Coordinates of C-alpha atoms in Angstrom, one line a residue:
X1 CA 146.5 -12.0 81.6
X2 CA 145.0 -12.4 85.4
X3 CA 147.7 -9.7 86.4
X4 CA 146.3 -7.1 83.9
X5 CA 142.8 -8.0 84.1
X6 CA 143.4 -7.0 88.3
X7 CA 145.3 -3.9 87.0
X8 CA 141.9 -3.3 85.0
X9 CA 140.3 -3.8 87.7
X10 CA 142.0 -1.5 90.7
X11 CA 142.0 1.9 87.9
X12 CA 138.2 0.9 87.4
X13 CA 137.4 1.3 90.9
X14 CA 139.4 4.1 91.8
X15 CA 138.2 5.9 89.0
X16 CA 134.8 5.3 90.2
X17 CA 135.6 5.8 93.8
X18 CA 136.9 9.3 92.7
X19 CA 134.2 10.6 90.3
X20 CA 131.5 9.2 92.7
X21 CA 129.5 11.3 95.3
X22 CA 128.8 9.1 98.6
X23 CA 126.0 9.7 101.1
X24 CA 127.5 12.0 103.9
X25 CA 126.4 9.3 106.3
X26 CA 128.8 7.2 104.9
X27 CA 131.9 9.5 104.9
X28 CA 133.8 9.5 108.2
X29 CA 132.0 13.0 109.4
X30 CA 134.7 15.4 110.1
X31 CA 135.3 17.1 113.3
X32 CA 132.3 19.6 114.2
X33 CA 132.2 22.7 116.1
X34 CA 129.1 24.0 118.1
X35 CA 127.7 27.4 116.8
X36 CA 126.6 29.9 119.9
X37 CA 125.8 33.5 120.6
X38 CA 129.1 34.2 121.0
X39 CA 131.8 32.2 118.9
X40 CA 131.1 32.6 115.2
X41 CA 134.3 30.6 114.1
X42 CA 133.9 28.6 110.6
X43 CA 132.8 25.4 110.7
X44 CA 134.3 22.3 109.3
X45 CA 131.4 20.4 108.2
X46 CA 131.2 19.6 104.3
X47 CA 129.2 22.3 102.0
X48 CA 125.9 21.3 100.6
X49 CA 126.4 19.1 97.7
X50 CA 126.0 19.9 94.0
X51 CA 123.1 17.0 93.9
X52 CA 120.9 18.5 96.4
X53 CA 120.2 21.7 94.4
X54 CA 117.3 20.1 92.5
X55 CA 115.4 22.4 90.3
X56 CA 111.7 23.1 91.7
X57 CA 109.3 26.0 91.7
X58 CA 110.3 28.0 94.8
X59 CA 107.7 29.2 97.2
X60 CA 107.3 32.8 98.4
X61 CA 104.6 34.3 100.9
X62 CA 104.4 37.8 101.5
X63 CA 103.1 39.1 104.9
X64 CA 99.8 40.4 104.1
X65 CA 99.1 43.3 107.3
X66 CA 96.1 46.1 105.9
X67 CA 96.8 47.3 109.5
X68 CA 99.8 50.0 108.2
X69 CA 99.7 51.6 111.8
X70 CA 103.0 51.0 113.8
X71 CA 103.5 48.0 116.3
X72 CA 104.6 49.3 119.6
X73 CA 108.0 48.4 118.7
X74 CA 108.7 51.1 116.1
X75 CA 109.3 54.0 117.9
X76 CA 110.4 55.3 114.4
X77 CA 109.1 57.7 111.6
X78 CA 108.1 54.5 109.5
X79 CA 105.6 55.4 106.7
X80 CA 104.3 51.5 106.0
X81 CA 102.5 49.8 103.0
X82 CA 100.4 47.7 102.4
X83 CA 100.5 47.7 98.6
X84 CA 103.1 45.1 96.7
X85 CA 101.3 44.2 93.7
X86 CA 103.9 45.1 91.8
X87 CA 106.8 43.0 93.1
X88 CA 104.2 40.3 93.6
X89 CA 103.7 40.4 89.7
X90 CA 107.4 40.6 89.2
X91 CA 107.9 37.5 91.1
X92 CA 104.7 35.5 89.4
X93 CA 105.9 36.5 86.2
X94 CA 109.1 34.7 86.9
X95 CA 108.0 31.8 87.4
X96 CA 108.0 31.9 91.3
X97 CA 104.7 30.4 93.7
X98 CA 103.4 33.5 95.2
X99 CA 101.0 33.3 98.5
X100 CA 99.9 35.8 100.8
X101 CA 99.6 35.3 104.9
X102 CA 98.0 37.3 107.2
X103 CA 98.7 37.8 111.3
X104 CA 95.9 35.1 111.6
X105 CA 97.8 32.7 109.1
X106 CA 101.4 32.9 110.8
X107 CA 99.6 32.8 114.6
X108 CA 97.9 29.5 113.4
X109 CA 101.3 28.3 112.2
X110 CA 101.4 28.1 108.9
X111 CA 104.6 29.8 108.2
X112 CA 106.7 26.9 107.9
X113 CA 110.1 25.7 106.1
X114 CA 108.2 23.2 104.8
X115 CA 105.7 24.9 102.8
X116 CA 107.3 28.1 101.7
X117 CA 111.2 29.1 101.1
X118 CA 111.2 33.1 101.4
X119 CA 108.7 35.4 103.6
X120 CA 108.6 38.7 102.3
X121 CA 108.0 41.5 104.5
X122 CA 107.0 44.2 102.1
X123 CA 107.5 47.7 104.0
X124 CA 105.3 46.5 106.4
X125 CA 106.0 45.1 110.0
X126 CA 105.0 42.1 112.1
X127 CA 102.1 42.6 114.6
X128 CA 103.5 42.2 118.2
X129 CA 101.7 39.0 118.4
X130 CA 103.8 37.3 115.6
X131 CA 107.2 38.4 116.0
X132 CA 108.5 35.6 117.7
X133 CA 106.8 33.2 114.8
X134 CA 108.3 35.6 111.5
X135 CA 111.8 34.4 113.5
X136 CA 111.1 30.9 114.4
X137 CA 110.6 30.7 110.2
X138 CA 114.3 32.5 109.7
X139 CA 115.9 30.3 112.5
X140 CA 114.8 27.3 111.3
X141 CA 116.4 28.2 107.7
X142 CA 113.6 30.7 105.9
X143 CA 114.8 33.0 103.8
X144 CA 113.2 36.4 104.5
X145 CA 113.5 39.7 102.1
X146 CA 113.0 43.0 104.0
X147 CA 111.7 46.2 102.2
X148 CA 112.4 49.3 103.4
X149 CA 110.8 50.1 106.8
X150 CA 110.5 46.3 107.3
X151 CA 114.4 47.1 108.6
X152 CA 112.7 47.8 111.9
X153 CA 111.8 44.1 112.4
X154 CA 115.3 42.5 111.5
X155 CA 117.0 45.3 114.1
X156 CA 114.2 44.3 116.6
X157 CA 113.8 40.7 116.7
X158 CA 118.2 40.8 116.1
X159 CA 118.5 39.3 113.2
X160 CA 120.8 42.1 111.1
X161 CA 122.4 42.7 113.7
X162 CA 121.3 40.5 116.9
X163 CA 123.2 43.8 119.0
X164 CA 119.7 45.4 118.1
X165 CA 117.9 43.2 119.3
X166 CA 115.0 44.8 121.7
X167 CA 115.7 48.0 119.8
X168 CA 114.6 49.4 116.8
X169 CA 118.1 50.1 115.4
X170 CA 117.4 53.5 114.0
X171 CA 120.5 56.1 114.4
X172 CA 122.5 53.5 115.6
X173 CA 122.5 50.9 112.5
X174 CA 120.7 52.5 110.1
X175 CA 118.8 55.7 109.2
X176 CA 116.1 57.0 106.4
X177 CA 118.1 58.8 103.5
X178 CA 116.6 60.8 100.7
X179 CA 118.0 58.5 97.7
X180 CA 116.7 57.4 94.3
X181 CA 119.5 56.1 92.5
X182 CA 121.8 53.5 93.9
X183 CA 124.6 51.8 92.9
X184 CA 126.1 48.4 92.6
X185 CA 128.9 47.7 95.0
X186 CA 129.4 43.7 94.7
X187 CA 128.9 41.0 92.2
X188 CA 127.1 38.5 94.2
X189 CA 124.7 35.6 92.7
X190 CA 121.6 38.3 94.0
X191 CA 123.4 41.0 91.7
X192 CA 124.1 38.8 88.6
X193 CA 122.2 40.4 86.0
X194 CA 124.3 43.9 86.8
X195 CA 128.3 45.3 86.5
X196 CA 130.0 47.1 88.8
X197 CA 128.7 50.8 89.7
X198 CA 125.0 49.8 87.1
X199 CA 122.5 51.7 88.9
X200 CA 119.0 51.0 89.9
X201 CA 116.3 52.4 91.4
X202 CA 114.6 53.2 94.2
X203 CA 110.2 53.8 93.8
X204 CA 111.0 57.5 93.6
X205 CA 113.7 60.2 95.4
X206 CA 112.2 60.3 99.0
X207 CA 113.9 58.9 102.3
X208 CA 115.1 54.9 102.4
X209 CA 115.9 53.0 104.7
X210 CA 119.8 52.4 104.4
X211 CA 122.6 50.6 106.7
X212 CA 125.4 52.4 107.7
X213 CA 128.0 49.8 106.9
X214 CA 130.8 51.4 109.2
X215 CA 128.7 50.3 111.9
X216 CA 127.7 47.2 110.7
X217 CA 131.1 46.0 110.7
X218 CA 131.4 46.4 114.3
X219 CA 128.8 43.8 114.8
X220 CA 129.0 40.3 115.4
X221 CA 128.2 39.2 112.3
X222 CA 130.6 41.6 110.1
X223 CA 132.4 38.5 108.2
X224 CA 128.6 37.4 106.9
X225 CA 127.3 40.6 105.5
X226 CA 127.6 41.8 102.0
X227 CA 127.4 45.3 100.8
X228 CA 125.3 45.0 97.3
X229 CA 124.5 48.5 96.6
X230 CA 124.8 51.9 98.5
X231 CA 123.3 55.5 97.8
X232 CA 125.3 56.8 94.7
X233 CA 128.3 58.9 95.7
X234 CA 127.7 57.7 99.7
X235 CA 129.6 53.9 100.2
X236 CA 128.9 53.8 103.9
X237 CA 125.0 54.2 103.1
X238 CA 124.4 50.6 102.3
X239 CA 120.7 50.5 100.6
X240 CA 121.2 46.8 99.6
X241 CA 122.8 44.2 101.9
X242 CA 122.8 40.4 102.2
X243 CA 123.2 38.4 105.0
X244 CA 124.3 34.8 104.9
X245 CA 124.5 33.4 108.6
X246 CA 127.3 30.9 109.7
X247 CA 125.9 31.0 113.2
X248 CA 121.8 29.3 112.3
X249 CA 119.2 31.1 110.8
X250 CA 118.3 31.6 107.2
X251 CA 119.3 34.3 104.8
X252 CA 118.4 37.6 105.0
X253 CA 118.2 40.6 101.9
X254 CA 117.4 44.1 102.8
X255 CA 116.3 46.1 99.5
X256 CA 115.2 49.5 99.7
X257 CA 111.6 49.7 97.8
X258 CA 108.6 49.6 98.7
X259 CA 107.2 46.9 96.6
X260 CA 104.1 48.9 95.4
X261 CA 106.0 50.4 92.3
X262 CA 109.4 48.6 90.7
X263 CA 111.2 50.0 88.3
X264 CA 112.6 47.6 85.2
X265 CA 116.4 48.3 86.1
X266 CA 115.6 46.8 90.0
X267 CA 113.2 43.8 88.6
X268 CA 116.4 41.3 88.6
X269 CA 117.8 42.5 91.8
X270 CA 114.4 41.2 93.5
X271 CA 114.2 38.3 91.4
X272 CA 117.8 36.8 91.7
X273 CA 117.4 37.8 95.6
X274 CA 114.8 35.2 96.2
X275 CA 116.9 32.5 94.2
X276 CA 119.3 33.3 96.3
X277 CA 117.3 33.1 99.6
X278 CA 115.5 30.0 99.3
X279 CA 116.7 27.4 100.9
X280 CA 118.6 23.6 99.4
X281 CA 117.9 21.7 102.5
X282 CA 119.8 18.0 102.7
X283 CA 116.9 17.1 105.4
X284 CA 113.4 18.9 106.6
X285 CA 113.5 18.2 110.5
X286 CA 110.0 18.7 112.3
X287 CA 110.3 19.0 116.5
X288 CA 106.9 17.8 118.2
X289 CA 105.4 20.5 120.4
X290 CA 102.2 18.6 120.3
X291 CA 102.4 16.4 123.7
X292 CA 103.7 18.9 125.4
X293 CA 107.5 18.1 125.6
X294 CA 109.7 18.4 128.9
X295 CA 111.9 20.5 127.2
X296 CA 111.4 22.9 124.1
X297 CA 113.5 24.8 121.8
X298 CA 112.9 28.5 122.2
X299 CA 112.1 30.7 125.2
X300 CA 108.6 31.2 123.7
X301 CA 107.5 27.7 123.6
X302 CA 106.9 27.8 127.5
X303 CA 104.3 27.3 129.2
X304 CA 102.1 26.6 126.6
X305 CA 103.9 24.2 124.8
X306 CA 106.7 22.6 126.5
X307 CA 107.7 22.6 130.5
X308 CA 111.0 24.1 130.0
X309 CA 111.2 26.5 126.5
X310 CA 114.8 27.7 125.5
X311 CA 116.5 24.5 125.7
X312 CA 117.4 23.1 122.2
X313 CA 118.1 26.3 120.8
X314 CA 121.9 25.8 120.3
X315 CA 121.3 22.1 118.5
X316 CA 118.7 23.8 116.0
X317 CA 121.2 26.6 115.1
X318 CA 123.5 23.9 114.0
X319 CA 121.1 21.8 112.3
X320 CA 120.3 24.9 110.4
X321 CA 123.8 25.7 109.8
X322 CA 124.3 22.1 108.7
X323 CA 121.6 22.1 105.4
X324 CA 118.9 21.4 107.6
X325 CA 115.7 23.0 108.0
X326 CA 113.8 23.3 111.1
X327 CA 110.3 23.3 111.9
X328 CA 108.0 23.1 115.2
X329 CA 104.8 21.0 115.5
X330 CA 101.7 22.9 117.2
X331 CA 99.4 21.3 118.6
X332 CA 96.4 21.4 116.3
X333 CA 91.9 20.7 116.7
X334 CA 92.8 19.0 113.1
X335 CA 94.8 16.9 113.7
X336 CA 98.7 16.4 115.6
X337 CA 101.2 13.7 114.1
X338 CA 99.2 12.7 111.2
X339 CA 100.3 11.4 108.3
X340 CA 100.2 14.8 106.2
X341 CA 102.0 16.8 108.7
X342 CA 104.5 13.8 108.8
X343 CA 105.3 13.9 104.8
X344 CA 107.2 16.8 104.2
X345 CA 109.9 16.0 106.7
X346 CA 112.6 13.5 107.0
X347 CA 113.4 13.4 110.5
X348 CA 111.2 14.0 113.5
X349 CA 111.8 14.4 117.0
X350 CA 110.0 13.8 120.0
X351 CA 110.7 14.7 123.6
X352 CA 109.8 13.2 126.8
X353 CA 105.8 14.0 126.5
X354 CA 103.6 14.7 128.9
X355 CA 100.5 14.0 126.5
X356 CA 99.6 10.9 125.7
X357 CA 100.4 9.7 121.8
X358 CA 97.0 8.5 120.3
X359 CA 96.5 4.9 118.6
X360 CA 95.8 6.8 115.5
X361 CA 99.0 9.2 116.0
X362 CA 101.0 5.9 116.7
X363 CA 100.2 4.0 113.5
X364 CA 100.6 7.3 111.4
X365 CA 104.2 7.9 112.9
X366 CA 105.3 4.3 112.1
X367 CA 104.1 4.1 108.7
X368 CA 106.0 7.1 108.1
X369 CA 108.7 5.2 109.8
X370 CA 108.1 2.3 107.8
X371 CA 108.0 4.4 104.6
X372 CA 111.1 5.8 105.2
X373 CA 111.5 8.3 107.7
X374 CA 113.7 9.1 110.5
X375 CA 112.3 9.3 114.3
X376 CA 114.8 10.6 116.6
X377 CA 113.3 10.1 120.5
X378 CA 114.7 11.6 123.4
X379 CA 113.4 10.1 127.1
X380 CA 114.4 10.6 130.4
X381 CA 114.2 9.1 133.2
X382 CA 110.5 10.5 134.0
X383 CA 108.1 6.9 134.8
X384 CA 105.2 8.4 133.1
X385 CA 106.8 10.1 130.0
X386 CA 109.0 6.6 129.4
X387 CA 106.1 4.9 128.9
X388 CA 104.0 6.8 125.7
X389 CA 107.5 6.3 124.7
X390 CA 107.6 3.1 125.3
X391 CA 103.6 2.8 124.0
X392 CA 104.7 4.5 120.9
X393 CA 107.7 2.0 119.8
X394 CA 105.4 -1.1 121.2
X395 CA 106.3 -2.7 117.6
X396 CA 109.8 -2.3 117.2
X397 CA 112.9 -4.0 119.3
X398 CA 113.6 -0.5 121.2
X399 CA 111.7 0.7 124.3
X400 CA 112.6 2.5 127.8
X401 CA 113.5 0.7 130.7
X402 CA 111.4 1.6 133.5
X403 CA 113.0 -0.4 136.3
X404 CA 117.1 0.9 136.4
X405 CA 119.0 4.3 135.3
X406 CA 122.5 5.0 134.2
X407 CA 124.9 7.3 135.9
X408 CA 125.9 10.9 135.6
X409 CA 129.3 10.9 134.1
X410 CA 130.7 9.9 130.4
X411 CA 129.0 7.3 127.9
X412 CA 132.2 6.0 126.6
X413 CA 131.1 2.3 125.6
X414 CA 129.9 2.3 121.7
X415 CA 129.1 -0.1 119.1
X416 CA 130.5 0.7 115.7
X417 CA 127.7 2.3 114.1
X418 CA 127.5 5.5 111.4
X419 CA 126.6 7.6 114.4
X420 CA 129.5 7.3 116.5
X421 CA 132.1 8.5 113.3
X422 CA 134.2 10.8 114.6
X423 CA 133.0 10.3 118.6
X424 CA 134.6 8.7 121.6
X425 CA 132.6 9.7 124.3
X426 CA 129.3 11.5 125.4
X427 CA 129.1 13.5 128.7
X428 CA 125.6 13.1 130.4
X429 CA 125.2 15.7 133.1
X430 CA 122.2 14.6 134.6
X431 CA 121.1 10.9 135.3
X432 CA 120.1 9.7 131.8
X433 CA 117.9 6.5 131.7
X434 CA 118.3 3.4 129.9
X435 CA 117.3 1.7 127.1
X436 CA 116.6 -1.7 126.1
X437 CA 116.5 -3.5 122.8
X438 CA 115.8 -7.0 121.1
X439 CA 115.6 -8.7 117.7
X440 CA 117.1 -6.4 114.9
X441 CA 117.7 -3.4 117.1
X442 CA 121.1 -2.7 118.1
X443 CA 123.1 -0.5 121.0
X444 CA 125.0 2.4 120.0
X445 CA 126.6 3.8 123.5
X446 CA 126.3 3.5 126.8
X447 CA 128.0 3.4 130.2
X448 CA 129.1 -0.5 129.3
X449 CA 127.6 -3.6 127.8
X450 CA 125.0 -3.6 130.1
X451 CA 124.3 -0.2 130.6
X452 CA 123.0 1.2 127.1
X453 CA 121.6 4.7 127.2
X454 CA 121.5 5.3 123.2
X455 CA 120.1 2.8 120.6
X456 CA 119.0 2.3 116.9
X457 CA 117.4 0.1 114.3
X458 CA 116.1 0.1 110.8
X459 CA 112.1 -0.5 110.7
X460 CA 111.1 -1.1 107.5
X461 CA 112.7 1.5 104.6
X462 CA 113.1 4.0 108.0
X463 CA 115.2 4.5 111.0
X464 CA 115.0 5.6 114.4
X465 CA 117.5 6.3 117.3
X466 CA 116.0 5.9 121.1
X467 CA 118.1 8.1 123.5
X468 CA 117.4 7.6 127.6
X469 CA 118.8 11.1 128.2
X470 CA 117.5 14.0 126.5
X471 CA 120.0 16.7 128.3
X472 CA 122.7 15.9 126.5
X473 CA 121.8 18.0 123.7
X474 CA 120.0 21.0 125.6
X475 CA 122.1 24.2 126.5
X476 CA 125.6 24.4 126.0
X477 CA 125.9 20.8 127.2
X478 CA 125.6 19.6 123.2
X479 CA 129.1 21.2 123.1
X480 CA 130.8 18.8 125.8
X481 CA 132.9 16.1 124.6
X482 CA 131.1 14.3 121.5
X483 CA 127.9 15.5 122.2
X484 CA 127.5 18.1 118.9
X485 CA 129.7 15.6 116.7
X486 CA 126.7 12.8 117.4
X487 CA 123.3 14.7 117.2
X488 CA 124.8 15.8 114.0
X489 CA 125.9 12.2 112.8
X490 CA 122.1 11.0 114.0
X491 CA 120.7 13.9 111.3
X492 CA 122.4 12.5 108.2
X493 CA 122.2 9.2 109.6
X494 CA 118.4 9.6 109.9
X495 CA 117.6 11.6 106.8
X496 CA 119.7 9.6 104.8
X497 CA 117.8 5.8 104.5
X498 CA 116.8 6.7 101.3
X499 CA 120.0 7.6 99.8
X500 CA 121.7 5.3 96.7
X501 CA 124.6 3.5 98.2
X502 CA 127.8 2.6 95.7
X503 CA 129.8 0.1 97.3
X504 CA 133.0 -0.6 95.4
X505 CA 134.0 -4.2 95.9
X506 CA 137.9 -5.2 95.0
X507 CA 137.6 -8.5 93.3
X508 CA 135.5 -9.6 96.1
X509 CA 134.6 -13.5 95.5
X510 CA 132.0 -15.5 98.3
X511 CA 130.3 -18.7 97.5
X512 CA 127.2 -17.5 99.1
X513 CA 125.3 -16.3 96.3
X514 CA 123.6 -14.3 99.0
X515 CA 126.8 -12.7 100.8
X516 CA 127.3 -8.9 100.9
X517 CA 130.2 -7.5 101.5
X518 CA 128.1 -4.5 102.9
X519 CA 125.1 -6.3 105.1
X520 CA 126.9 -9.2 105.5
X521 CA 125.8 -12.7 104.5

């Protein structure tokens, strides 16, 4: 009878360690590869989960821009609009959030993953003063839907394709063709409600903007594009194309109306395209440009808000490609790290700072640690920038030391930890400094036992990760060794506190009535 109750037993639990979904963080993460400019090679990281596509109301903001006049950066024959009530009433009507945002809205940073999932640019064109802000949104996983002329931004700030970048694309990637009706070329999730060669419309028969997919498929990004529709009887004249990155950045749609008039055979195209452009992140990540950080992300956050911009560009674009979505914290007259800017994300970062954290910007950060989020916090070995650091985390076991620093070379001593799945060794190229930790914090790696440059601990329902070196991960340097592998394994790690854990226990017996086989007695 014991024999078959243990049978029982083992098919119970590998039927429930088959049918049962773990927390990535707990998985052995496989082997990762870095994402740059110029090796667009698949990636090996697990798909987005069927759990994480939650039904919720999705959130669109058109660009709102009365000033139809073009920026210095169309050198074209653009006609633009400002008119999209009809699109806007499409998407209402379907259930959809709709906003509007002006230049003055997306200079003040509100264009954010956080509080809206698809920018529409509606035949109309960023201001100069707000193009590098409409891409910050699409790099840190926005959606965006491009009408017509609004073709001249995507070529110019190189998103479809980044070859155009600088350039206005015309003649080269695309051109204006006198079209009205348009086939469907594709079945795609954005083209669902249509077969093979339907037709839809266009506002009315005048010149469209259309790729010329020939030349498309010399780009970079040739594998990633989809041809939906093209001009009817003209395949290479590609009216309708989507864009699904595997190199960072969110997905693209280029339609070719107007937005001002849509016809009933085209109101599915636009409505399936935003449920197919908003974005199921795993984790919202927020990067602190408030106190000034040594190093920044992209080239435009210096001088005004970090030391060095263009830094952790290439560890974004794989968060991004990863499920994550990426935004940047501005420095603010209402307020910095408060505890509203803190809720929508799951993981924060902060950099060495070179602004002091406030008492009331401490407290709000670790009561959003303590409520369960993640703070990832990269130091150096800067005397001055250690010690907000160290004034920050003056309540948990982790802090910088100020006294000694570690070597340049490899940080090949590591604790077993979640993190280090899938690791062996980090390479620090420039003299990291060291950490120190007591009570429940714990080491993760270092140059030995006594030399710990990366640590950890779990502070009330949150976590954080202390690193002494923050070069590790900036330029192509997150693709040496282990680097990628771990900043990737600190994300889920992070973002993941709150996940429900199944442990499967084999007949496990203890005496402790207090013993867990997981945490330990």
């Amino acid at each position: 009878m014991k024999k078959q109750n243990r049978i029982l037993l083992t098919v119970l639990g590998l039927y429930f360690m088959v049918f049962t979904i773990i927390p990535s963080f707990l998985l052995i993460s496989p082997t990762v590869q870095a994402s740059t400019t110029s090796d667009r090679t698949g990636f090996q990281e697990l798909k987005p989960k069927t759990s994480q596509f939650i039904p919720r109301t999705i959130r669109v903001a058109f660009y709102g821009e009365l000033n139809v006049t073009r920026p210095s950066y169309d050198t074209t024959s653009s006609i633009l609009n400002s008119n999209y009530t009809a699109l806007w009433n499409v998407l209402e009507n379907a259930g959809y959030q709709v906003y509007n945002l002006t230049k003055a809205d997306v200079l003040s940073h509100k264009l954010k993953t956080a509080d809206y999932d698809v920018f529409i640019m509606a035949d109309n064109l960023p201001r100069e003063s707000i193009v590098n802000y409409v891409k910050e949104f699409w790099l840190g996983g926005g959606g965006i839907l491009s009408l017509d002329s609004a073709i001249v931004y995507l070529n110019y700030a190189g998103i479809l394709p980044p070859e155009s970048e600088g350039g206005d694309g015309e003649g080269i990637y695309w051109n204006y063709i006198s079209t009205y009706e348009q086939n469907i070329t594709m079945r795609h999730p954005i083209t669902k409600s249509y077969q093979l060669n339907d037709t839809y419309l266009t506002d009315f028969n005048a010149g469209w903007a259309s790729y010329d997919w020939t030349a498309l498929q010399g780009t970079s990004i040739a594998s990633d594009l989809v041809m939906l529709g093209s001009k009817s009887g003209s395949s290479n004249d590609a009216t309708s194309v989507a864009f699904d990155p595997s190199n960072g950045g969110g997905r693209v749609v280029q339609l070719p109306f107007s937005g001002k008039i849509i016809h009933s055979n085209t109101e599915n195209l636009a409505i399936d395209a935003i449920e197919w452009l908003c974005p199921r992140p795993k984790g919202r990540i927020l990067f602190d440009l408030s106190h000034q950080p040594f190093y920044g992300v992209d080239d435009w956050d210096e001088p005004d808000y970090a030391t060095w911009g263009e830094r952790y560009y290439l560890w974004r674009d794989n968060l991004v490609n990863r499920s994550y979505t990426f935004d940047k914290l501005y420095p603010s007259a209402t307020g910095n790290l408060t505890s509203n800017n803190l809720a929508p994300y799951d993981m924060l970062i902060l950099g060495s700072p070179t602004i002091n954290y406030t008492a009331n910007e401490i407290s709000s950060v670790m009561n959003w640690v303590n409520n369960g989020g993640g703070l990832f916090i990269l130091g150096g070995y800067y005397d001055a920038n250690s010690q907000r650091i160290n004034d920050l985390l003056s309540s948990t076991g982790l802090n910088v030391n100020l006294t000694n620093d570690g070597a340049i070379g490899m940080a090949d001593y590591k604790e077993e930890h979640p993190t280090v799945e899938g690791c062996t060794q980090l390479e620090l190229t420039v003299l990291p400094g060291l950490i120190n930790h007591t009570g429940n914090a714990f080491p993760i790696w270092g140059q030995s036992s006594k030399a710990i440059v990366i640590g950890g601990q779990e502070y009330g329902n949150g976590r954080i990760i202390l690193s002494g070196d923050m070069f590790f991960l900036r330029f192509n340097n997150i693709i040496l060794e282990d680097n990628l592998q771990f900043s990737i394994n600190v994300a889920n790690w992070l973002t993941a506190s709150q996940a429900e854990v199944l442990i499967y226990v084999h007949e496990h017996i203890s005496s402790d009535p207090n013993d867990n086989p997981y945490r330990g007695p």
